[in-house]
Coordinates of C-alpha atoms in Angstrom, one line a residue:
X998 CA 23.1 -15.6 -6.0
X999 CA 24.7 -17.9 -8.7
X1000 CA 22.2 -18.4 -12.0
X1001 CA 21.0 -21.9 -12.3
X1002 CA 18.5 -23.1 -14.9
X1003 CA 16.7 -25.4 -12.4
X1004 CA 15.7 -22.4 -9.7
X1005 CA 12.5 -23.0 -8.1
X1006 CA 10.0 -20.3 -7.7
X1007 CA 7.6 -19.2 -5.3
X1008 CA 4.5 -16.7 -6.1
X1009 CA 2.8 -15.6 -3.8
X1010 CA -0.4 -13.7 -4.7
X1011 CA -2.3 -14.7 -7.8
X1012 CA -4.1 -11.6 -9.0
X1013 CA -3.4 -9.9 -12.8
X1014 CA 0.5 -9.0 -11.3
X1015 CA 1.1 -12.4 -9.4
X1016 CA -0.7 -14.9 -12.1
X1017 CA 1.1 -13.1 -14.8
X1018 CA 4.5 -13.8 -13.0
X1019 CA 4.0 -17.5 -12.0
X1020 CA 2.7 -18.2 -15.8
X1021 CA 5.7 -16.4 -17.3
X1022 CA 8.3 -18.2 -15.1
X1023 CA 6.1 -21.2 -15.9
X1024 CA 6.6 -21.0 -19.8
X1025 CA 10.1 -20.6 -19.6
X1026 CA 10.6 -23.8 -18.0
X1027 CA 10.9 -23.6 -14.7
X1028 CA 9.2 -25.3 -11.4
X1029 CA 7.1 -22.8 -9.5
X1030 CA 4.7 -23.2 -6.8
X1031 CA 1.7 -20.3 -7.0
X1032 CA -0.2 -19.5 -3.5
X1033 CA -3.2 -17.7 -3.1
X1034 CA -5.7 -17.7 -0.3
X1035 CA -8.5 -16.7 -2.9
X1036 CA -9.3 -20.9 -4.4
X1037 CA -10.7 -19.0 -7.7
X1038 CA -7.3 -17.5 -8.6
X1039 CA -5.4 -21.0 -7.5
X1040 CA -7.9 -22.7 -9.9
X1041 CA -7.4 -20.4 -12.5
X1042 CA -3.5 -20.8 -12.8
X1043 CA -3.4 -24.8 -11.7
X1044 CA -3.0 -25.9 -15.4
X1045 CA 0.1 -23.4 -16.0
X1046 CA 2.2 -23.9 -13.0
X1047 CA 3.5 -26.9 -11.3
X1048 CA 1.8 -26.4 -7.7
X1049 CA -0.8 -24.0 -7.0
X1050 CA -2.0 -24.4 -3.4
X1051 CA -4.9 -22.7 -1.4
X1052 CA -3.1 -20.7 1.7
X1053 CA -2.5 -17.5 3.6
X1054 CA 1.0 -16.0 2.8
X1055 CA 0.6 -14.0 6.3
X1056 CA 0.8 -17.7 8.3
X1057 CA 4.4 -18.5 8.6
X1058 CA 3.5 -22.6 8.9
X1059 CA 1.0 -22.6 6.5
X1060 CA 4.0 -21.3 4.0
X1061 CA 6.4 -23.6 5.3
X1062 CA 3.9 -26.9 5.1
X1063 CA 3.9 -25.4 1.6
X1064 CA 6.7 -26.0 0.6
X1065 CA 8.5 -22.3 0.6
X1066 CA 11.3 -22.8 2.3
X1067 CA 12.8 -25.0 0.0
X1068 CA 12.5 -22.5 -3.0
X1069 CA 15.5 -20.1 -4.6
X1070 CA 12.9 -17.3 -5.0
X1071 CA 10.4 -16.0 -3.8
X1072 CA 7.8 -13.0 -5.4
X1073 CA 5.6 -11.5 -2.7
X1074 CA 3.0 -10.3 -4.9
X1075 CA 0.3 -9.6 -2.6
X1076 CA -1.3 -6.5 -3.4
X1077 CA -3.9 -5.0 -1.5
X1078 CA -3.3 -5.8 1.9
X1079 CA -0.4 -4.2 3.2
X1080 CA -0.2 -5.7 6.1
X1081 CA -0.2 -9.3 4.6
X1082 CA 1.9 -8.4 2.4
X1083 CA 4.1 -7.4 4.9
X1084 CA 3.7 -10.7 6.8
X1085 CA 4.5 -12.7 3.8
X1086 CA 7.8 -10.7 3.3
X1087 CA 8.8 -11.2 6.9
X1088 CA 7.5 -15.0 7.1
X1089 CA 9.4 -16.1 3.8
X1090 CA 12.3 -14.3 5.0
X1091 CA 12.0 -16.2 8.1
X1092 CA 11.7 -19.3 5.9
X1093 CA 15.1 -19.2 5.0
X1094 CA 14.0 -18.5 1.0
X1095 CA 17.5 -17.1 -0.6
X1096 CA 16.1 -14.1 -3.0
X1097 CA 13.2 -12.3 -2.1
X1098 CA 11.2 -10.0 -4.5
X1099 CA 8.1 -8.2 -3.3
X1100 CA 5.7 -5.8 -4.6
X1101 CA 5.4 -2.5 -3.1
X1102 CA 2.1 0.0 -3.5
X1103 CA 3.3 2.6 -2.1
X1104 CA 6.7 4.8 -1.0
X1105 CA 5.9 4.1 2.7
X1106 CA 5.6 0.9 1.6
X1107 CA 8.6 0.5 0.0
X1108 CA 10.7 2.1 2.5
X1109 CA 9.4 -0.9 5.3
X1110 CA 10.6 -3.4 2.5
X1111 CA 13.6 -1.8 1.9
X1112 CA 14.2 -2.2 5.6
X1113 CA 13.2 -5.7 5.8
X1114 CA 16.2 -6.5 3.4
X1115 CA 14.0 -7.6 0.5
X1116 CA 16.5 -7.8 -2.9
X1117 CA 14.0 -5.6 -4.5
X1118 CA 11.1 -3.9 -4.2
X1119 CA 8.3 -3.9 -7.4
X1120 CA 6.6 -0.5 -7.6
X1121 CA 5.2 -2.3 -10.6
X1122 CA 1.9 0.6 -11.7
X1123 CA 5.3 3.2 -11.2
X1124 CA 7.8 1.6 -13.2
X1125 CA 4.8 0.9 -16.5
X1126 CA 3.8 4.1 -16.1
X1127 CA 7.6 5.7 -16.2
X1128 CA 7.7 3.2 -19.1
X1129 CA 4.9 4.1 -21.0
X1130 CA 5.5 8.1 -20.6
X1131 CA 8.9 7.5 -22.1
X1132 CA 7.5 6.3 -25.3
X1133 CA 4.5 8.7 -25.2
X1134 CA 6.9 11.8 -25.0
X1135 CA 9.2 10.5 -27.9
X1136 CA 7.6 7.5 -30.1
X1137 CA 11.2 7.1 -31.8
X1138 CA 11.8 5.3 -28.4
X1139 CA 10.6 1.4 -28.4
X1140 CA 12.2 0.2 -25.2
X1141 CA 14.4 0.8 -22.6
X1142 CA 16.0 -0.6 -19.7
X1143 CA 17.5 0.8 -16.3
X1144 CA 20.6 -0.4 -15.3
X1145 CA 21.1 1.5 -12.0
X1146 CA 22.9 4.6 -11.0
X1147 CA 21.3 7.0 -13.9
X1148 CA 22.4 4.7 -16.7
X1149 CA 20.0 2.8 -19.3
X1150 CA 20.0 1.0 -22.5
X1151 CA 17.3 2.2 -25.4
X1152 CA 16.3 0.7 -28.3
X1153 CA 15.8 3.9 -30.9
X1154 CA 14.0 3.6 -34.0
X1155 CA 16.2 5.5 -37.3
X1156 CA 13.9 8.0 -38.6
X1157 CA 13.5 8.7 -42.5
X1158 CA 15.6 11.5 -42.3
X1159 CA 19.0 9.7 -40.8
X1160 CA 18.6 6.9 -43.7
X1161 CA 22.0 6.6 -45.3
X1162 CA 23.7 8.4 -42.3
X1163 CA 27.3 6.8 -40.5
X1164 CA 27.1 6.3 -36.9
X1165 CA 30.0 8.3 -37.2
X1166 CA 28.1 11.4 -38.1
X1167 CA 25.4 11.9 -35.0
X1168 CA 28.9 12.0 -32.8
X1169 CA 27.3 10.5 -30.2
X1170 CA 30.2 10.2 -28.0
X1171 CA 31.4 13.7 -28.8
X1172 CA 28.0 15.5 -28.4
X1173 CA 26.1 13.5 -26.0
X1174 CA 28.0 10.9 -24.0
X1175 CA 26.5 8.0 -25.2
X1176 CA 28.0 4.7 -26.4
X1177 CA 26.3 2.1 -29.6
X1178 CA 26.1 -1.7 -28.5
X1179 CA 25.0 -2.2 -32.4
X1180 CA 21.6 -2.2 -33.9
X1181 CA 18.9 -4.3 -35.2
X1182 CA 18.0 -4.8 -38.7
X1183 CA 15.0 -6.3 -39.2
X1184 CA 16.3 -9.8 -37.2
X1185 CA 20.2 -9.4 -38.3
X1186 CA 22.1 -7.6 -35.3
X1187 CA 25.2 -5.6 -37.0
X1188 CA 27.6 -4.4 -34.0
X1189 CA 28.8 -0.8 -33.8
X1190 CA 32.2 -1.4 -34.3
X1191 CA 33.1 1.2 -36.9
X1192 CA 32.1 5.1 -37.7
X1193 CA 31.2 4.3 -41.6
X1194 CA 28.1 1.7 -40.6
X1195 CA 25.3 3.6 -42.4
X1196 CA 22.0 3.5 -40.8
X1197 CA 18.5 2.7 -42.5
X1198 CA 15.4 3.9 -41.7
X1199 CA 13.0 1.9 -39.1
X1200 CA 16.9 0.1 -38.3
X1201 CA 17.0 0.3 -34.0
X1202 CA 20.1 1.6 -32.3
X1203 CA 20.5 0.0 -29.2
X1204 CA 21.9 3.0 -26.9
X1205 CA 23.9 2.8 -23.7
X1206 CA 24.0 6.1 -21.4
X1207 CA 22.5 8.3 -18.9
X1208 CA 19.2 9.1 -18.8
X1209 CA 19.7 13.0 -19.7
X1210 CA 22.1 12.5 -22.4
X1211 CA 19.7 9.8 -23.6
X1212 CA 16.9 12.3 -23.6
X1213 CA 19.0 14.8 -25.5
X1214 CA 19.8 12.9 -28.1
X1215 CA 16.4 11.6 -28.7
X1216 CA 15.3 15.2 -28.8
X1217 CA 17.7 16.5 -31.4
X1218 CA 16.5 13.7 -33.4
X1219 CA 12.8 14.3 -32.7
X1220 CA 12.6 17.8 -33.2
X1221 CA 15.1 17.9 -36.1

């Protein structure tokens, strides 16, 4: 699907996952219409979106009189019930709705998304928890993002000991496969492009490569 600034979003499912969506899409700017068959959660988010409407994302017309259809997106969010959520995937894909993003609880849950043809599937309590283990296991990782196929992007902290060190001198193409994009220092970004750049302490590399060459390096420089 082609970016535009102007999408329209659709939530569906207004609990702590849902709400926190709609809100987020919300503050950037953008139009999105929140559903929820609970009124309190609709009432609680009806300041911060531009809809927020009282209905059961398992009723294909109830969606549609909603308004759905017409959206670029739509986030299934429905938690608890799988069998609603599964409704709501199969009645906004019905609907016509272009990109379709659902949360999943389970793997036998994800594997009947994956066969209704949802864009993706949102193991959300998986993905933080992968997330937070990474930086539990080795705190000189901030962040880091998949990219698909085994590759991701980290954002290292420089330990004391590598202050004053080239980029040149970890070799981190020659010892562990992995490519700079540049690093952060303090809010200045200084690109990667040569081996003399000399590293500060606290500065954040930002790290392209697979995950096991990642982890290597990120050992060798946690256990140095």
């Amino acid at each position: 699907m082609t970016w535009r600034k102007d999408r329209s979003f659709a939530v569906i499912g207004l609990g702590t996952f849902g709400s926190t969506v709609a809100s987020e899409l919300a503050r950037f700017g953008n139009h999105v219409l929140g559903i929820d068959i609970d009124e309190r959660n609709v009432a609680r988010l009806a300041d911060d979106i531009a809809e927020a409407i009282i209905a059961d994302g398992s009723d294909e017309d109830a969606l549609r009189e909603a308004g759905v259809g017409a959206c670029d997106v739509a986030v299934v969010a429905i938690g608890e019930d799988l069998e609603a959520n599964v409704l709501c995937t199969m009645n906004v894909k019905l609907l016509g709705v272009p990109t379709v993003w659902v949360k999943a609880t389970s793997r036998t849950h994800h594997r009947i998304l994956t066969k209704l043809g949802v864009d993706r599937v949102i193991q959300a309590e998986r993905e933080v928890g992968q997330h937070i283990a990474q930086m539990l296991y080795n705190p000189l990782v901030r962040d880091y993002v998949s990219l698909g196929n085994g590759f991701h992007i980290i954002d290292l902290r420089v330990p004391e000991e590598l202050d004053q060190t080239s980029i040149g001198e970890l070799k981190l193409g020659e010892k562990f496969e992995v490519r700079c994009l540049g690093l952060m220092r303090e809010s200045d970004y200084i690109p990667c492009s040569g081996a003399d750049t000399l590293l500060e302490t606290d500065d954040k590399l930002l790290l392209l490569g697979r995950r096991e060459n990642l982890r290597s390096l990120g050992d060798s420089l946690r256990f140095a």
